[in-house]
Amino acid sequence: MDRAEILNVPVDPFTMVGTVAYLENFLQRKEQALVVTANAEIIMAAGKQPDYLQLIRSAQLVTPDGAGAVWAGRHLGYKIPERVAGYDLFHRLLDKAAEKHIKVFFFGGKPGVAEQAAQAAVKLYPGLEVAGCRNGYFKETDEPGIIEEINNSGAEILFAALGAPKQEFWLHRHRGVLKANILMGIGGSFDVLSGNSKRAPLWMQKAALEWLYRLCCQPRRFGRIMGTLPPFVIKVLLSRKKQ
């Protein structure tokens, strides 16, 4: 399917089911795919960082993560069937991994969080094989050892919870030596899965109000959210006018 273009950022207009099937093809063919979950914040960051934009444009899959990305794509005339949130895709892939006996690796988060998330994942998805866990605190000199640990684990899916854009840059920089087939940045998903933080209630997710929930839980994010969402909406509206 043709990619949508939201402020020069490509977005793949797949459903969640289509997204999982698309990634399953990479696993079956033993090929590698870099996955980027593009929300409004990531799209805006890409507009300010040419190297980040270039990285995203080189990814095999860019999902519309967030109501803002879905709205923007539709407003610009593209058929975006639904939101494919990174956290939800994370769970779908864990489910698929348990079903197909695919090894996964949890990389990132504070010390102990990846292990907590892995324990929760195994309870949710019986049969899931977590090949390894590693926290997200490291120096550049530690990276060869981390890569060796991931590769030696036999993991076919690598979930990196380092926060955007660090996780995408890390995966992109090392994708030539990483052996995993699916490389996916998942932000704070380990914190949510482990129970260390909460996701917005389902009704708020459906009403596209997750940003408001995060703002209520973390008022310090006010400047960050307000510095992203209104400019994003304005840029999309202006982009539509130019079309």
GROMACS .gro file of N, CA and C in nm, residues 1-132:
model
  396
    1MET      N    1   0.085  -0.119   0.000
    1MET     CA    2   0.000   0.000   0.000
    1MET      C    3   0.088   0.124   0.000
    2ASP      N    4   0.041   0.228  -0.069
    2ASP     CA    5   0.116   0.353  -0.075
    2ASP      C    6   0.121   0.418   0.063
    3ARG      N    7   0.235   0.471   0.097
    3ARG     CA    8   0.251   0.538   0.225
    3ARG      C    9   0.185   0.675   0.224
    4ALA      N   10   0.131   0.712   0.339
    4ALA     CA   11   0.084   0.848   0.358
    4ALA      C   12   0.206   0.936   0.388
    5GLU      N   13   0.193   1.064   0.365
    5GLU     CA   14   0.302   1.158   0.396
    5GLU      C   15   0.246   1.266   0.488
    6ILE      N   16   0.291   1.265   0.613
    6ILE     CA   17   0.247   1.364   0.711
    6ILE      C   18   0.365   1.453   0.747
    7LEU      N   19   0.365   1.574   0.693
    7LEU     CA   20   0.476   1.669   0.715
    7LEU      C   21   0.610   1.604   0.679
    8ASN      N   22   0.610   1.536   0.566
    8ASN     CA   23   0.728   1.468   0.509
    8ASN      C   24   0.764   1.337   0.579
    9VAL      N   25   0.688   1.299   0.680
    9VAL     CA   26   0.712   1.172   0.749
    9VAL      C   27   0.621   1.066   0.688
   10PRO      N   28   0.676   0.956   0.639
   10PRO     CA   29   0.594   0.850   0.581
   10PRO      C   30   0.522   0.771   0.688
   11VAL      N   31   0.398   0.735   0.661
   11VAL     CA   32   0.320   0.653   0.754
   11VAL      C   33   0.252   0.543   0.675
   12ASP      N   34   0.264   0.420   0.721
   12ASP     CA   35   0.205   0.306   0.652
   12ASP      C   36   0.059   0.289   0.695
   13PRO      N   37  -0.035   0.293   0.600
   13PRO     CA   38  -0.178   0.289   0.634
   13PRO      C   39  -0.232   0.147   0.650
   14PHE      N   40  -0.174   0.072   0.745
   14PHE     CA   41  -0.220  -0.063   0.772
   14PHE      C   42  -0.315  -0.065   0.892
   15THR      N   43  -0.399  -0.166   0.898
   15THR     CA   44  -0.472  -0.195   1.020
   15THR      C   45  -0.375  -0.263   1.117
   16MET      N   46  -0.419  -0.283   1.240
   16MET     CA   47  -0.335  -0.356   1.335
   16MET      C   48  -0.310  -0.498   1.286
   17VAL      N   49  -0.416  -0.563   1.236
   17VAL     CA   50  -0.401  -0.700   1.186
   17VAL      C   51  -0.304  -0.703   1.068
   18GLY      N   52  -0.317  -0.607   0.979
   18GLY     CA   53  -0.229  -0.599   0.863
   18GLY      C   54  -0.085  -0.572   0.903
   19THR      N   55  -0.067  -0.491   1.006
   19THR     CA   56   0.067  -0.459   1.055
   19THR      C   57   0.137  -0.584   1.108
   20VAL      N   58   0.066  -0.661   1.190
   20VAL     CA   59   0.124  -0.783   1.245
   20VAL      C   60   0.157  -0.883   1.135
   21ALA      N   61   0.066  -0.896   1.037
   21ALA     CA   62   0.090  -0.988   0.925
   21ALA      C   63   0.211  -0.944   0.843
   22TYR      N   64   0.224  -0.813   0.823
   22TYR     CA   65   0.337  -0.757   0.749
   22TYR      C   66   0.469  -0.790   0.818
   23LEU      N   67   0.474  -0.774   0.949
   23LEU     CA   68   0.596  -0.803   1.024
   23LEU      C   69   0.623  -0.953   1.033
   24GLU      N   70   0.516  -1.031   1.035
   24GLU     CA   71   0.534  -1.176   1.038
   24GLU      C   72   0.605  -1.225   0.912
   25ASN      N   73   0.583  -1.157   0.801
   25ASN     CA   74   0.651  -1.193   0.676
   25ASN      C   75   0.803  -1.177   0.690
   26PHE      N   76   0.847  -1.072   0.759
   26PHE     CA   77   0.990  -1.051   0.780
   26PHE      C   78   1.048  -1.165   0.865
   27LEU      N   79   0.973  -1.207   0.965
   27LEU     CA   80   1.019  -1.317   1.049
   27LEU      C   81   1.029  -1.447   0.970
   28GLN      N   82   0.930  -1.471   0.886
   28GLN     CA   83   0.931  -1.594   0.807
   28GLN      C   84   1.045  -1.596   0.706
   29ARG      N   85   1.074  -1.478   0.649
   29ARG     CA   86   1.179  -1.470   0.547
   29ARG      C   87   1.317  -1.447   0.608
   30LYS      N   88   1.323  -1.432   0.741
   30LYS     CA   89   1.449  -1.406   0.810
   30LYS      C   90   1.514  -1.277   0.760
   31GLU      N   91   1.429  -1.178   0.733
   31GLU     CA   92   1.477  -1.046   0.693
   31GLU      C   93   1.453  -0.949   0.808
   32GLN      N   94   1.519  -0.834   0.800
   32GLN     CA   95   1.514  -0.740   0.911
   32GLN      C   96   1.425  -0.619   0.879
   33ALA      N   97   1.347  -0.578   0.980
   33ALA     CA   98   1.262  -0.460   0.966
   33ALA      C   99   1.279  -0.369   1.087
   34LEU      N  100   1.303  -0.242   1.059
   34LEU     CA  101   1.306  -0.141   1.164
   34LEU      C  102   1.166  -0.080   1.172
   35VAL      N  103   1.110  -0.078   1.293
   35VAL     CA  104   0.974  -0.027   1.314
   35VAL      C  105   0.980   0.103   1.391
   36VAL      N  106   0.911   0.206   1.340
   36VAL     CA  107   0.899   0.334   1.408
   36VAL      C  108   0.752   0.361   1.433
   37THR      N  109   0.716   0.395   1.556
   37THR     CA  110   0.578   0.428   1.588
   37THR      C  111   0.568   0.581   1.593
   38ALA      N  112   0.507   0.638   1.490
   38ALA     CA  113   0.510   0.783   1.472
   38ALA      C  114   0.386   0.851   1.530
   39ASN      N  115   0.405   0.919   1.642
   39ASN     CA  116   0.300   1.005   1.695
   39ASN      C  117   0.332   1.150   1.659
   40ALA      N  118   0.248   1.241   1.704
   40ALA     CA  119   0.267   1.382   1.669
   40ALA      C  120   0.403   1.434   1.715
   41GLU      N  121   0.446   1.390   1.833
   41GLU     CA  122   0.574   1.438   1.886
   41GLU      C  123   0.691   1.392   1.800
   42ILE      N  124   0.687   1.268   1.757
   42ILE     CA  125   0.795   1.215   1.673
   42ILE      C  126   0.793   1.283   1.536
   43ILE      N  127   0.675   1.306   1.481
   43ILE     CA  128   0.665   1.372   1.351
   43ILE      C  129   0.721   1.513   1.360
   44MET      N  130   0.690   1.584   1.467
   44MET     CA  131   0.742   1.720   1.484
   44MET      C  132   0.894   1.718   1.505
   45ALA      N  133   0.943   1.621   1.580
   45ALA     CA  134   1.088   1.610   1.603
   45ALA      C  135   1.161   1.583   1.473
   46ALA      N  136   1.100   1.502   1.386
   46ALA     CA  137   1.163   1.471   1.257
   46ALA      C  138   1.172   1.595   1.169
   47GLY      N  139   1.077   1.686   1.185
   47GLY     CA  140   1.081   1.810   1.108
   47GLY      C  141   1.194   1.902   1.149
   48LYS      N  142   1.244   1.881   1.271
   48LYS     CA  143   1.352   1.967   1.322
   48LYS      C  144   1.489   1.900   1.310
   49GLN      N  145   1.490   1.767   1.289
   49GLN     CA  146   1.616   1.693   1.283
   49GLN      C  147   1.623   1.615   1.151
   50PRO      N  148   1.694   1.667   1.054
   50PRO     CA  149   1.702   1.600   0.923
   50PRO      C  150   1.750   1.455   0.931
   51ASP      N  151   1.845   1.427   1.023
   51ASP     CA  152   1.894   1.290   1.034
   51ASP      C  153   1.788   1.196   1.090
   52TYR      N  154   1.702   1.249   1.177
   52TYR     CA  155   1.592   1.168   1.231
   52TYR      C  156   1.488   1.141   1.122
   53LEU      N  157   1.459   1.242   1.043
   53LEU     CA  158   1.366   1.225   0.932
   53LEU      C  159   1.419   1.123   0.833
   54GLN      N  160   1.546   1.131   0.801
   54GLN     CA  161   1.607   1.036   0.708
   54GLN      C  162   1.599   0.894   0.763
   55LEU      N  163   1.624   0.880   0.893
   55LEU     CA  164   1.615   0.750   0.958
   55LEU      C  165   1.473   0.693   0.944
   56ILE      N  166   1.372   0.774   0.976
   56ILE     CA  167   1.234   0.728   0.969
   56ILE      C  168   1.197   0.689   0.827
   57ARG      N  169   1.243   0.766   0.730
   57ARG     CA  170   1.211   0.737   0.591
   57ARG      C  171   1.277   0.606   0.545
   58SER      N  172   1.380   0.562   0.615
   58SER     CA  173   1.447   0.438   0.578
   58SER      C  174   1.386   0.316   0.649
   59ALA      N  175   1.297   0.339   0.744
   59ALA     CA  176   1.238   0.229   0.820
   59ALA      C  177   1.144   0.147   0.732
   60GLN      N  178   1.138   0.018   0.761
   60GLN     CA  179   1.051  -0.071   0.684
   60GLN      C  180   0.904  -0.054   0.722
   61LEU      N  181   0.879  -0.005   0.842
   61LEU     CA  182   0.741   0.016   0.887
   61LEU      C  183   0.733   0.138   0.976
   62VAL      N  184   0.638   0.227   0.945
   62VAL     CA  185   0.611   0.344   1.029
   62VAL      C  186   0.461   0.343   1.059
   63THR      N  187   0.425   0.324   1.185
   63THR     CA  188   0.284   0.312   1.220
   63THR      C  189   0.227   0.447   1.265
   64PRO      N  190   0.096   0.468   1.245
   64PRO     CA  191   0.031   0.590   1.296
   64PRO      C  192  -0.001   0.573   1.444
   65ASP      N  193   0.095   0.604   1.528
   65ASP     CA  194   0.081   0.586   1.673
   65ASP      C  195   0.025   0.715   1.733
   66GLY      N  196  -0.101   0.715   1.760
   66GLY     CA  197  -0.160   0.834   1.819
   66GLY      C  198  -0.273   0.889   1.734
   67ALA      N  199  -0.372   0.944   1.804
   67ALA     CA  200  -0.488   1.001   1.733
   67ALA      C  201  -0.447   1.116   1.643
   68GLY      N  202  -0.343   1.189   1.684
   68GLY     CA  203  -0.297   1.302   1.603
   68GLY      C  204  -0.248   1.259   1.467
   69ALA      N  205  -0.174   1.149   1.463
   69ALA     CA  206  -0.122   1.099   1.335
   69ALA      C  207  -0.235   1.050   1.246
   70VAL      N  208  -0.334   0.984   1.305
   70VAL     CA  209  -0.449   0.937   1.228
   70VAL      C  210  -0.528   1.055   1.173
   71TRP      N  211  -0.556   1.152   1.259
   71TRP     CA  212  -0.630   1.272   1.215
   71TRP      C  213  -0.555   1.343   1.103
   72ALA      N  214  -0.425   1.361   1.121
   72ALA     CA  215  -0.346   1.434   1.022
   72ALA      C  216  -0.348   1.362   0.887
   73GLY      N  217  -0.329   1.231   0.889
   73GLY     CA  218  -0.330   1.155   0.765
   73GLY      C  219  -0.462   1.166   0.693
   74ARG      N  220  -0.571   1.153   0.766
   74ARG     CA  221  -0.703   1.163   0.705
   74ARG      C  222  -0.731   1.304   0.656
   75HIS      N  223  -0.689   1.402   0.733
   75HIS     CA  224  -0.712   1.542   0.694
   75HIS      C  225  -0.636   1.575   0.565
   76LEU      N  226  -0.523   1.511   0.547
   76LEU     CA  227  -0.443   1.536   0.428
   76LEU      C  228  -0.486   1.450   0.309
   77GLY      N  229  -0.594   1.375   0.328
   77GLY     CA  230  -0.652   1.302   0.216
   77GLY      C  231  -0.612   1.156   0.203
   78TYR      N  232  -0.542   1.103   0.303
   78TYR     CA  233  -0.499   0.963   0.298
   78TYR      C  234  -0.599   0.874   0.373
   79LYS      N  235  -0.604   0.750   0.333
   79LYS     CA  236  -0.691   0.653   0.400
   79LYS      C  237  -0.612   0.583   0.511
   80ILE      N  238  -0.626   0.635   0.632
   80ILE     CA  239  -0.562   0.574   0.749
   80ILE      C  240  -0.672   0.497   0.822
   81PRO      N  241  -0.673   0.365   0.812
   81PRO     CA  242  -0.786   0.288   0.865
   81PRO      C  243  -0.804   0.297   1.016
   82GLU      N  244  -0.692   0.299   1.090
   82GLU     CA  245  -0.703   0.304   1.235
   82GLU      C  246  -0.568   0.337   1.297
   83ARG      N  247  -0.573   0.368   1.423
   83ARG     CA  248  -0.451   0.392   1.499
   83ARG      C  249  -0.382   0.259   1.527
   84VAL      N  250  -0.251   0.257   1.510
   84VAL     CA  251  -0.171   0.139   1.545
   84VAL      C  252  -0.070   0.186   1.650
   85ALA      N  253  -0.115   0.185   1.774
   85ALA     CA  254  -0.033   0.236   1.884
   85ALA      C  255   0.081   0.140   1.915
   86GLY      N  256   0.195   0.196   1.951
   86GLY     CA  257   0.312   0.114   1.980
   86GLY      C  258   0.289   0.015   2.091
   87TYR      N  259   0.221   0.058   2.198
   87TYR     CA  260   0.198  -0.032   2.311
   87TYR      C  261   0.107  -0.148   2.271
   88ASP      N  262   0.005  -0.119   2.191
   88ASP     CA  263  -0.085  -0.225   2.145
   88ASP      C  264  -0.013  -0.320   2.049
   89LEU      N  265   0.069  -0.266   1.962
   89LEU     CA  266   0.146  -0.350   1.869
   89LEU      C  267   0.245  -0.437   1.946
   90PHE      N  268   0.305  -0.381   2.048
   90PHE     CA  269   0.395  -0.455   2.138
   90PHE      C  270   0.325  -0.581   2.190
   91HIS      N  271   0.202  -0.564   2.238
   91HIS     CA  272   0.126  -0.678   2.291
   91HIS      C  273   0.089  -0.777   2.181
   92ARG      N  274   0.050  -0.727   2.066
   92ARG     CA  275   0.015  -0.818   1.956
   92ARG      C  276   0.135  -0.903   1.914
   93LEU      N  277   0.252  -0.841   1.914
   93LEU     CA  278   0.372  -0.915   1.877
   93LEU      C  279   0.412  -1.015   1.986
   94LEU      N  280   0.391  -0.980   2.111
   94LEU     CA  281   0.417  -1.076   2.219
   94LEU      C  282   0.325  -1.197   2.206
   95ASP      N  283   0.200  -1.170   2.175
   95ASP     CA  284   0.103  -1.278   2.156
   95ASP      C  285   0.144  -1.369   2.039
   96LYS      N  286   0.184  -1.307   1.930
   96LYS     CA  287   0.229  -1.382   1.812
   96LYS      C  288   0.356  -1.462   1.843
   97ALA      N  289   0.447  -1.400   1.919
   97ALA     CA  290   0.572  -1.467   1.955
   97ALA      C  291   0.545  -1.591   2.039
   98ALA      N  292   0.451  -1.581   2.133
   98ALA     CA  293   0.416  -1.696   2.216
   98ALA      C  294   0.354  -1.807   2.132
   99GLU      N  295   0.272  -1.767   2.037
   99GLU     CA  296   0.204  -1.865   1.951
   99GLU      C  297   0.301  -1.936   1.858
  100LYS      N  298   0.397  -1.860   1.803
  100LYS     CA  299   0.488  -1.915   1.701
  100LYS      C  300   0.625  -1.954   1.757
  101HIS      N  301   0.641  -1.947   1.888
  101HIS     CA  302   0.769  -1.982   1.952
  101HIS      C  303   0.883  -1.895   1.899
  102ILE      N  304   0.860  -1.766   1.899
  102ILE     CA  305   0.958  -1.667   1.855
  102ILE      C  306   1.022  -1.604   1.978
  103LYS      N  307   1.153  -1.602   1.983
  103LYS     CA  308   1.223  -1.546   2.099
  103LYS      C  309   1.225  -1.392   2.093
  104VAL      N  310   1.206  -1.331   2.211
  104VAL     CA  311   1.207  -1.185   2.220
  104VAL      C  312   1.311  -1.140   2.323
  105PHE      N  313   1.357  -1.015   2.305
  105PHE     CA  314   1.455  -0.958   2.398
  105PHE      C  315   1.403  -0.824   2.445
  106PHE      N  316   1.407  -0.800   2.577
  106PHE     CA  317   1.363  -0.674   2.636
  106PHE      C  318   1.486  -0.590   2.671
  107PHE      N  319   1.501  -0.476   2.606
  107PHE     CA  320   1.617  -0.390   2.625
  107PHE      C  321   1.571  -0.249   2.658
  108GLY      N  322   1.607  -0.200   2.776
  108GLY     CA  323   1.574  -0.063   2.811
  108GLY      C  324   1.508  -0.050   2.947
  109GLY      N  325   1.474   0.072   2.982
  109GLY     CA  326   1.411   0.100   3.109
  109GLY      C  327   1.511   0.109   3.223
  110LYS      N  328   1.461   0.141   3.340
  110LYS     CA  329   1.545   0.148   3.459
  110LYS      C  330   1.586   0.008   3.502
  111PRO      N  331   1.693  -0.005   3.580
  111PRO     CA  332   1.735  -0.138   3.626
  111PRO      C  333   1.619  -0.214   3.691
  112GLY      N  334   1.599  -0.336   3.644
  112GLY     CA  335   1.495  -0.421   3.699
  112GLY      C  336   1.361  -0.414   3.628
  113VAL      N  337   1.335  -0.306   3.555
  113VAL     CA  338   1.204  -0.288   3.492
  113VAL      C  339   1.184  -0.385   3.376
  114ALA      N  340   1.287  -0.406   3.294
  114ALA     CA  341   1.275  -0.499   3.182
  114ALA      C  342   1.242  -0.639   3.233
  115GLU      N  343   1.304  -0.679   3.343
  115GLU     CA  344   1.277  -0.810   3.402
  115GLU      C  345   1.133  -0.818   3.454
  116GLN      N  346   1.087  -0.712   3.516
  116GLN     CA  347   0.949  -0.708   3.567
  116GLN      C  348   0.850  -0.718   3.451
  117ALA      N  349   0.879  -0.645   3.344
  117ALA     CA  350   0.792  -0.647   3.226
  117ALA      C  351   0.793  -0.786   3.163
  118ALA      N  352   0.909  -0.850   3.159
  118ALA     CA  353   0.919  -0.983   3.102
  118ALA      C  354   0.837  -1.084   3.183
  119GLN      N  355   0.843  -1.073   3.314
  119GLN     CA  356   0.765  -1.163   3.400
  119GLN      C  357   0.615  -1.144   3.376
  120ALA      N  358   0.573  -1.017   3.361
  120ALA     CA  359   0.431  -0.990   3.334
  120ALA      C  360   0.391  -1.044   3.197
  121ALA      N  361   0.480  -1.030   3.100
  121ALA     CA  362   0.451  -1.077   2.964
  121ALA      C  363   0.434  -1.228   2.960
  122VAL      N  364   0.519  -1.300   3.033
  122VAL     CA  365   0.512  -1.447   3.035
  122VAL      C  366   0.380  -1.493   3.099
  123LYS      N  367   0.333  -1.418   3.199
  123LYS     CA  368   0.204  -1.453   3.262
  123LYS      C  369   0.088  -1.427   3.165
  124LEU      N  370   0.098  -1.317   3.091
  124LEU     CA  371  -0.009  -1.282   2.997
  124LEU      C  372  -0.011  -1.373   2.876
  125TYR      N  373   0.109  -1.415   2.833
  125TYR     CA  374   0.121  -1.494   2.709
  125TYR      C  375   0.199  -1.623   2.738
  126PRO      N  376   0.130  -1.724   2.792
  126PRO     CA  377   0.197  -1.850   2.826
  126PRO      C  378   0.271  -1.908   2.705
  127GLY      N  379   0.391  -1.953   2.729
  127GLY     CA  380   0.472  -2.009   2.621
  127GLY      C  381   0.569  -1.907   2.562
  128LEU      N  382   0.553  -1.779   2.600
  128LEU     CA  383   0.644  -1.676   2.550
  128LEU      C  384   0.786  -1.703   2.600
  129GLU      N  385   0.882  -1.698   2.510
  129GLU     CA  386   1.023  -1.718   2.547
  129GLU      C  387   1.096  -1.585   2.541
  130VAL      N  388   1.126  -1.531   2.658
  130VAL     CA  389   1.206  -1.408   2.668
  130VAL      C  390   1.351  -1.450   2.671
  131ALA      N  391   1.422  -1.419   2.564
  131ALA     CA  392   1.560  -1.466   2.551
  131ALA      C  393   1.656  -1.390   2.640
  132GLY      N  394   1.619  -1.269   2.680
  132GLY     CA  395   1.707  -1.191   2.765
  132GLY      C  396   1.649  -1.055   2.798
   0.00000   0.00000   0.00000
